[in-house]
PDB file of C-alpha atoms in Angstrom:
ATOM      1  CA  MET A   1      32.434   9.953  19.151  1.00 31.00           C
ATOM      2  CA  ARG A   2      32.901  11.482  15.707  1.00 32.00           C
ATOM      3  CA  ASN A   3      33.329  15.200  15.238  1.00 30.00           C
ATOM      4  CA  ARG A   4      30.665  16.922  13.183  1.00 30.00           C
ATOM      5  CA  TRP A   5      32.086  17.811   9.808  1.00 31.00           C
ATOM      6  CA  SER A   6      30.891  18.656   6.336  1.00 34.00           C
ATOM      7  CA  LEU A   7      32.527  19.462   3.037  1.00 38.00           C
ATOM      8  CA  ARG A   8      31.053  22.044   0.697  1.00 39.00           C
ATOM      9  CA  VAL A   9      31.205  21.187  -2.978  1.00 39.00           C
ATOM     10  CA  LEU A  10      30.449  23.731  -5.680  1.00 37.00           C
ATOM     11  CA  ALA A  11      27.924  22.273  -8.089  1.00 37.00           C
ATOM     12  CA  SER A  12      26.677  24.644 -10.778  1.00 39.00           C
ATOM     13  CA  ASP A  13      24.562  27.205  -8.909  1.00 35.00           C
ATOM     14  CA  SER A  14      23.937  25.213  -5.734  1.00 41.00           C
ATOM     15  CA  MET A  15      26.023  23.841  -2.921  1.00 44.00           C
ATOM     16  CA  ALA A  16      25.950  20.253  -1.720  1.00 56.00           C
ATOM     17  CA  THR A  17      27.109  19.182   1.721  1.00 77.00           C
ATOM     18  CA  LEU A  18      28.932  15.865   1.994  1.00 86.00           C
ATOM     19  CA  ASP A  19      28.606  14.068   5.309  1.00 89.00           C
ATOM     20  CA  HIS A  20      30.561  11.051   6.549  1.00 89.00           C
ATOM     21  CA  VAL A  21      28.169   8.621   4.822  1.00 92.00           C
ATOM     22  CA  ASP A  22      28.640  10.407   1.491  1.00 92.00           C
ATOM     23  CA  LEU A  23      32.412  10.283   1.937  1.00 90.00           C
ATOM     24  CA  GLU A  24      32.279   6.563   2.763  1.00 91.00           C
ATOM     25  CA  LEU A  25      30.116   5.978  -0.310  1.00 94.00           C
ATOM     26  CA  LEU A  26      32.548   7.909  -2.510  1.00 92.00           C
ATOM     27  CA  ALA A  27      35.496   5.987  -1.053  1.00 89.00           C
ATOM     28  CA  ALA A  28      33.753   2.683  -1.808  1.00 92.00           C
ATOM     29  CA  LEU A  29      33.029   3.821  -5.373  1.00 90.00           C
ATOM     30  CA  SER A  30      36.628   4.930  -5.778  1.00 87.00           C
ATOM     31  CA  GLU A  31      37.820   1.446  -4.809  1.00 88.00           C
ATOM     32  CA  ASP A  32      35.250  -0.311  -7.000  1.00 89.00           C
ATOM     33  CA  PRO A  33      33.678   2.032  -9.580  1.00 86.00           C
ATOM     34  CA  ARG A  34      31.535  -0.796 -10.985  1.00 88.00           C
ATOM     35  CA  ALA A  35      30.003  -1.770  -7.665  1.00 92.00           C
ATOM     36  CA  THR A  36      26.256  -2.214  -7.775  1.00 93.00           C
ATOM     37  CA  VAL A  37      23.932  -0.303  -5.486  1.00 94.00           C
ATOM     38  CA  VAL A  38      23.207  -3.584  -3.666  1.00 95.00           C
ATOM     39  CA  ALA A  39      26.930  -4.280  -3.154  1.00 95.00           C
ATOM     40  CA  LEU A  40      27.499  -0.724  -1.903  1.00 95.00           C
ATOM     41  CA  ALA A  41      24.536  -1.015   0.466  1.00 95.00           C
ATOM     42  CA  GLU A  42      25.902  -4.263   1.910  1.00 95.00           C
ATOM     43  CA  ARG A  43      29.420  -2.885   2.253  1.00 94.00           C
ATOM     44  CA  LEU A  44      28.272   0.316   3.978  1.00 95.00           C
ATOM     45  CA  ARG A  45      25.503  -1.405   5.963  1.00 95.00           C
ATOM     46  CA  LEU A  46      22.850   0.880   4.505  1.00 95.00           C
ATOM     47  CA  SER A  47      19.583   0.177   2.754  1.00 95.00           C
ATOM     48  CA  ARG A  48      19.571  -0.052  -1.033  1.00 95.00           C
ATOM     49  CA  ASN A  49      17.138   2.866  -1.172  1.00 95.00           C
ATOM     50  CA  THR A  50      19.425   5.030   0.971  1.00 94.00           C
ATOM     51  CA  VAL A  51      22.401   4.337  -1.280  1.00 94.00           C
ATOM     52  CA  GLN A  52      20.333   4.952  -4.412  1.00 94.00           C
ATOM     53  CA  ALA A  53      18.971   8.241  -3.049  1.00 94.00           C
ATOM     54  CA  ARG A  54      22.424   9.454  -2.012  1.00 94.00           C
ATOM     55  CA  MET A  55      23.919   8.498  -5.378  1.00 93.00           C
ATOM     56  CA  ALA A  56      21.168  10.437  -7.165  1.00 92.00           C
ATOM     57  CA  ARG A  57      21.721  13.481  -4.916  1.00 92.00           C
ATOM     58  CA  LEU A  58      25.480  13.357  -5.439  1.00 92.00           C
ATOM     59  CA  GLU A  59      25.002  13.135  -9.199  1.00 89.00           C
ATOM     60  CA  ARG A  60      22.573  16.081  -9.237  1.00 90.00           C
ATOM     61  CA  ALA A  61      25.047  18.093  -7.162  1.00 89.00           C
ATOM     62  CA  GLY A  62      27.777  17.556  -9.758  1.00 87.00           C
ATOM     63  CA  VAL A  63      30.026  15.475  -7.499  1.00 89.00           C
ATOM     64  CA  PHE A  64      30.752  12.976 -10.284  1.00 87.00           C
ATOM     65  CA  HIS A  65      32.796  13.949 -13.303  1.00 81.00           C
ATOM     66  CA  SER A  66      32.085  12.618 -16.771  1.00 78.00           C
ATOM     67  CA  PHE A  67      32.638   8.895 -17.210  1.00 76.00           C
ATOM     68  CA  GLU A  68      34.516   9.849 -20.399  1.00 75.00           C
ATOM     69  CA  ARG A  69      37.475  10.613 -18.114  1.00 73.00           C
ATOM     70  CA  ALA A  70      38.039   6.867 -17.776  1.00 77.00           C
ATOM     71  CA  ILE A  71      38.369   6.236 -21.533  1.00 85.00           C
ATOM     72  CA  SER A  72      41.896   6.115 -22.920  1.00 90.00           C
ATOM     73  CA  THR A  73      42.590   8.393 -25.890  1.00 93.00           C
ATOM     74  CA  GLU A  74      45.358   5.988 -26.905  1.00 94.00           C
ATOM     75  CA  VAL A  75      42.916   3.107 -27.297  1.00 93.00           C
ATOM     76  CA  LEU A  76      40.782   5.343 -29.509  1.00 94.00           C
ATOM     77  CA  GLY A  77      43.763   5.847 -31.848  1.00 96.00           C
ATOM     78  CA  PHE A  78      45.082   9.160 -30.465  1.00 97.00           C
ATOM     79  CA  PRO A  79      48.233   8.219 -28.506  1.00 97.00           C
ATOM     80  CA  LEU A  80      49.970  11.602 -28.681  1.00 98.00           C
ATOM     81  CA  GLN A  81      48.866  14.059 -26.017  1.00 98.00           C
ATOM     82  CA  ALA A  82      50.021  17.623 -25.549  1.00 98.00           C
ATOM     83  CA  PHE A  83      49.207  20.643 -23.447  1.00 98.00           C
ATOM     84  CA  LEU A  84      48.707  23.818 -25.434  1.00 98.00           C
ATOM     85  CA  SER A  85      49.137  27.074 -23.557  1.00 98.00           C
ATOM     86  CA  ILE A  86      46.884  29.558 -25.337  1.00 98.00           C
ATOM     87  CA  GLY A  87      47.036  33.336 -25.172  1.00 97.00           C
ATOM     88  CA  VAL A  88      43.830  35.098 -26.182  1.00 97.00           C
ATOM     89  CA  ARG A  89      42.231  38.506 -26.423  1.00 96.00           C
ATOM     90  CA  GLN A  90      40.223  38.525 -23.199  1.00 93.00           C
ATOM     91  CA  PRO A  91      36.981  40.065 -24.509  1.00 95.00           C
ATOM     92  CA  GLN A  92      36.671  37.160 -26.966  1.00 96.00           C
ATOM     93  CA  LEU A  93      37.178  34.416 -24.375  1.00 96.00           C
ATOM     94  CA  PRO A  94      33.584  33.056 -24.435  1.00 96.00           C
ATOM     95  CA  VAL A  95      33.569  32.787 -28.243  1.00 97.00           C
ATOM     96  CA  ILE A  96      37.039  31.240 -28.252  1.00 98.00           C
ATOM     97  CA  THR A  97      35.950  28.659 -25.684  1.00 97.00           C
ATOM     98  CA  ASP A  98      32.942  27.746 -27.845  1.00 97.00           C
ATOM     99  CA  GLU A  99      35.209  27.349 -30.881  1.00 98.00           C
ATOM    100  CA  LEU A 100      37.657  25.149 -28.945  1.00 98.00           C
ATOM    101  CA  ARG A 101      34.729  22.983 -27.847  1.00 98.00           C
ATOM    102  CA  ARG A 102      34.045  22.265 -31.567  1.00 98.00           C
ATOM    103  CA  ILE A 103      37.533  20.803 -32.114  1.00 98.00           C
ATOM    104  CA  PRO A 104      37.231  17.076 -31.299  1.00 98.00           C
ATOM    105  CA  GLU A 105      40.927  16.675 -30.476  1.00 98.00           C
ATOM    106  CA  VAL A 106      40.585  19.183 -27.628  1.00 98.00           C
ATOM    107  CA  VAL A 107      40.004  16.904 -24.646  1.00 96.00           C
ATOM    108  CA  GLN A 108      39.957  19.475 -21.861  1.00 96.00           C
ATOM    109  CA  VAL A 109      40.494  23.214 -21.362  1.00 97.00           C
ATOM    110  CA  TYR A 110      41.236  25.157 -18.197  1.00 97.00           C
ATOM    111  CA  GLY A 111      41.161  28.911 -17.723  1.00 97.00           C
ATOM    112  CA  VAL A 112      44.377  29.756 -15.888  1.00 96.00           C
ATOM    113  CA  SER A 113      46.163  32.747 -14.425  1.00 95.00           C
ATOM    114  CA  GLY A 114      49.639  33.810 -15.430  1.00 93.00           C
ATOM    115  CA  GLN A 115      51.279  34.380 -18.805  1.00 93.00           C
ATOM    116  CA  VAL A 116      48.636  32.415 -20.735  1.00 96.00           C
ATOM    117  CA  ASP A 117      44.864  32.415 -20.544  1.00 97.00           C
ATOM    118  CA  LEU A 118      43.887  28.838 -21.375  1.00 98.00           C
ATOM    119  CA  LEU A 119      45.551  25.464 -20.961  1.00 98.00           C
ATOM    120  CA  ALA A 120      44.209  22.837 -23.348  1.00 98.00           C
ATOM    121  CA  LEU A 121      44.875  19.115 -23.356  1.00 98.00           C
ATOM    122  CA  VAL A 122      44.709  17.705 -26.879  1.00 98.00           C
ATOM    123  CA  ALA A 123      44.968  14.150 -28.193  1.00 98.00           C
ATOM    124  CA  CYS A 124      46.331  13.432 -31.669  1.00 98.00           C
ATOM    125  CA  ARG A 125      47.381  10.520 -33.895  1.00 98.00           C
ATOM    126  CA  ASP A 126      50.928  11.810 -34.481  1.00 98.00           C
ATOM    127  CA  ALA A 127      53.097  14.928 -34.680  1.00 98.00           C
ATOM    128  CA  ARG A 128      51.636  16.016 -38.031  1.00 98.00           C
ATOM    129  CA  HIS A 129      48.115  15.753 -36.622  1.00 98.00           C
ATOM    130  CA  LEU A 130      49.204  17.828 -33.606  1.00 98.00           C
ATOM    131  CA  PHE A 131      50.622  20.468 -35.948  1.00 98.00           C
ATOM    132  CA  ASP A 132      47.265  20.611 -37.767  1.00 98.00           C
ATOM    133  CA  VAL A 133      45.282  20.865 -34.510  1.00 98.00           C
ATOM    134  CA  ASP A 134      47.532  23.671 -33.319  1.00 98.00           C
ATOM    135  CA  ALA A 135      46.971  25.481 -36.636  1.00 98.00           C
ATOM    136  CA  ARG A 136      43.187  25.156 -36.239  1.00 98.00           C
ATOM    137  CA  ILE A 137      43.403  26.581 -32.724  1.00 98.00           C
ATOM    138  CA  LEU A 138      45.579  29.461 -33.942  1.00 98.00           C
ATOM    139  CA  SER A 139      43.015  30.204 -36.661  1.00 98.00           C
ATOM    140  CA  VAL A 140      40.290  30.855 -34.063  1.00 98.00           C
ATOM    141  CA  ASP A 141      39.555  34.574 -34.044  1.00 97.00           C
ATOM    142  CA  GLY A 142      40.970  36.047 -30.828  1.00 97.00           C
ATOM    143  CA  VAL A 143      43.661  33.413 -30.267  1.00 98.00           C
ATOM    144  CA  GLU A 144      46.963  35.260 -30.302  1.00 97.00           C
ATOM    145  CA  ARG A 145      49.526  32.528 -29.620  1.00 97.00           C
ATOM    146  CA  THR A 146      50.039  28.946 -28.514  1.00 98.00           C
ATOM    147  CA  GLU A 147      52.887  27.051 -26.942  1.00 98.00           C
ATOM    148  CA  THR A 148      52.966  23.262 -27.121  1.00 98.00           C
ATOM    149  CA  SER A 149      54.290  20.877 -24.468  1.00 98.00           C
ATOM    150  CA  LEU A 150      54.217  17.174 -25.324  1.00 98.00           C
ATOM    151  CA  VAL A 151      53.022  14.790 -22.653  1.00 97.00           C
ATOM    152  CA  MET A 152      55.896  12.369 -22.147  1.00 97.00           C
ATOM    153  CA  SER A 153      54.277  10.327 -19.379  1.00 95.00           C
ATOM    154  CA  GLU A 154      51.557  10.543 -16.790  1.00 92.00           C
ATOM    155  CA  ALA A 155      53.586  10.739 -13.598  1.00 95.00           C
ATOM    156  CA  ILE A 156      50.542  10.857 -11.295  1.00 93.00           C
ATOM    157  CA  PRO A 157      47.145   9.945 -12.746  1.00 87.00           C
ATOM    158  CA  TYR A 158      44.009  11.874 -11.871  1.00 86.00           C
ATOM    159  CA  ARG A 159      43.120  11.015  -8.300  1.00 86.00           C
ATOM    160  CA  VAL A 160      41.035  12.260  -5.417  1.00 87.00           C
ATOM    161  CA  THR A 161      41.305   9.359  -2.983  1.00 86.00           C
ATOM    162  CA  GLY A 162      43.957  11.212  -0.970  1.00 89.00           C
ATOM    163  CA  LEU A 163      41.657  14.221  -0.696  1.00 89.00           C
ATOM    164  CA  MET A 164      38.756  12.006   0.365  1.00 85.00           C
ATOM    165  CA  GLU A 165      40.912  10.408   3.068  1.00 85.00           C
ATOM    166  CA  LEU A 166      42.018  13.850   4.261  1.00 87.00           C
ATOM    167  CA  ALA A 167      38.397  15.013   4.343  1.00 83.00           C
ATOM    168  CA  ARG A 168      37.357  11.895   6.317  1.00 80.00           C
ATOM    169  CA  ARG A 169      40.153  12.478   8.878  1.00 83.00           C
ATOM    170  CA  GLU A 170      39.178  16.140   9.323  1.00 79.00           C
ATOM    171  CA  ARG A 171      35.612  15.464  10.335  1.00 71.00           C
TER     172      ARG A 171
END
């Protein structure tokens, strides 16, 4: 007999609860992201409508990240990646974030604790392009400093399968 278990996932202003079927569905999608609803239904021994309804609910709940995450910046012509640690004047953080969003080379930004306020991942064509992107970021009103760390390799790619397995074992 399985223990009753649920995982709470923050999704905008609402919370979604993932049950064992949701976790099995996510595991199947992780193994084969291009699987059709019919293939998932067969694999999980569920009806097509059940799988479709759960997929729609998971999407509405914000469980799935952007599919852009799976597109290589290198293939797009931007092989050089770097993390920029950005120090800002706190009261201007919302405006700064909006300005960073307008810079196409800024792939992702996290608000962090510690010595810096933001950690941005940027993708550039070469070192000169990176220098120019850094200068644009420094020109944003409220940005006080940046520190650049080149990405030399991706030691562990983005993954959540280990977390899903841990969640499935804990139920």
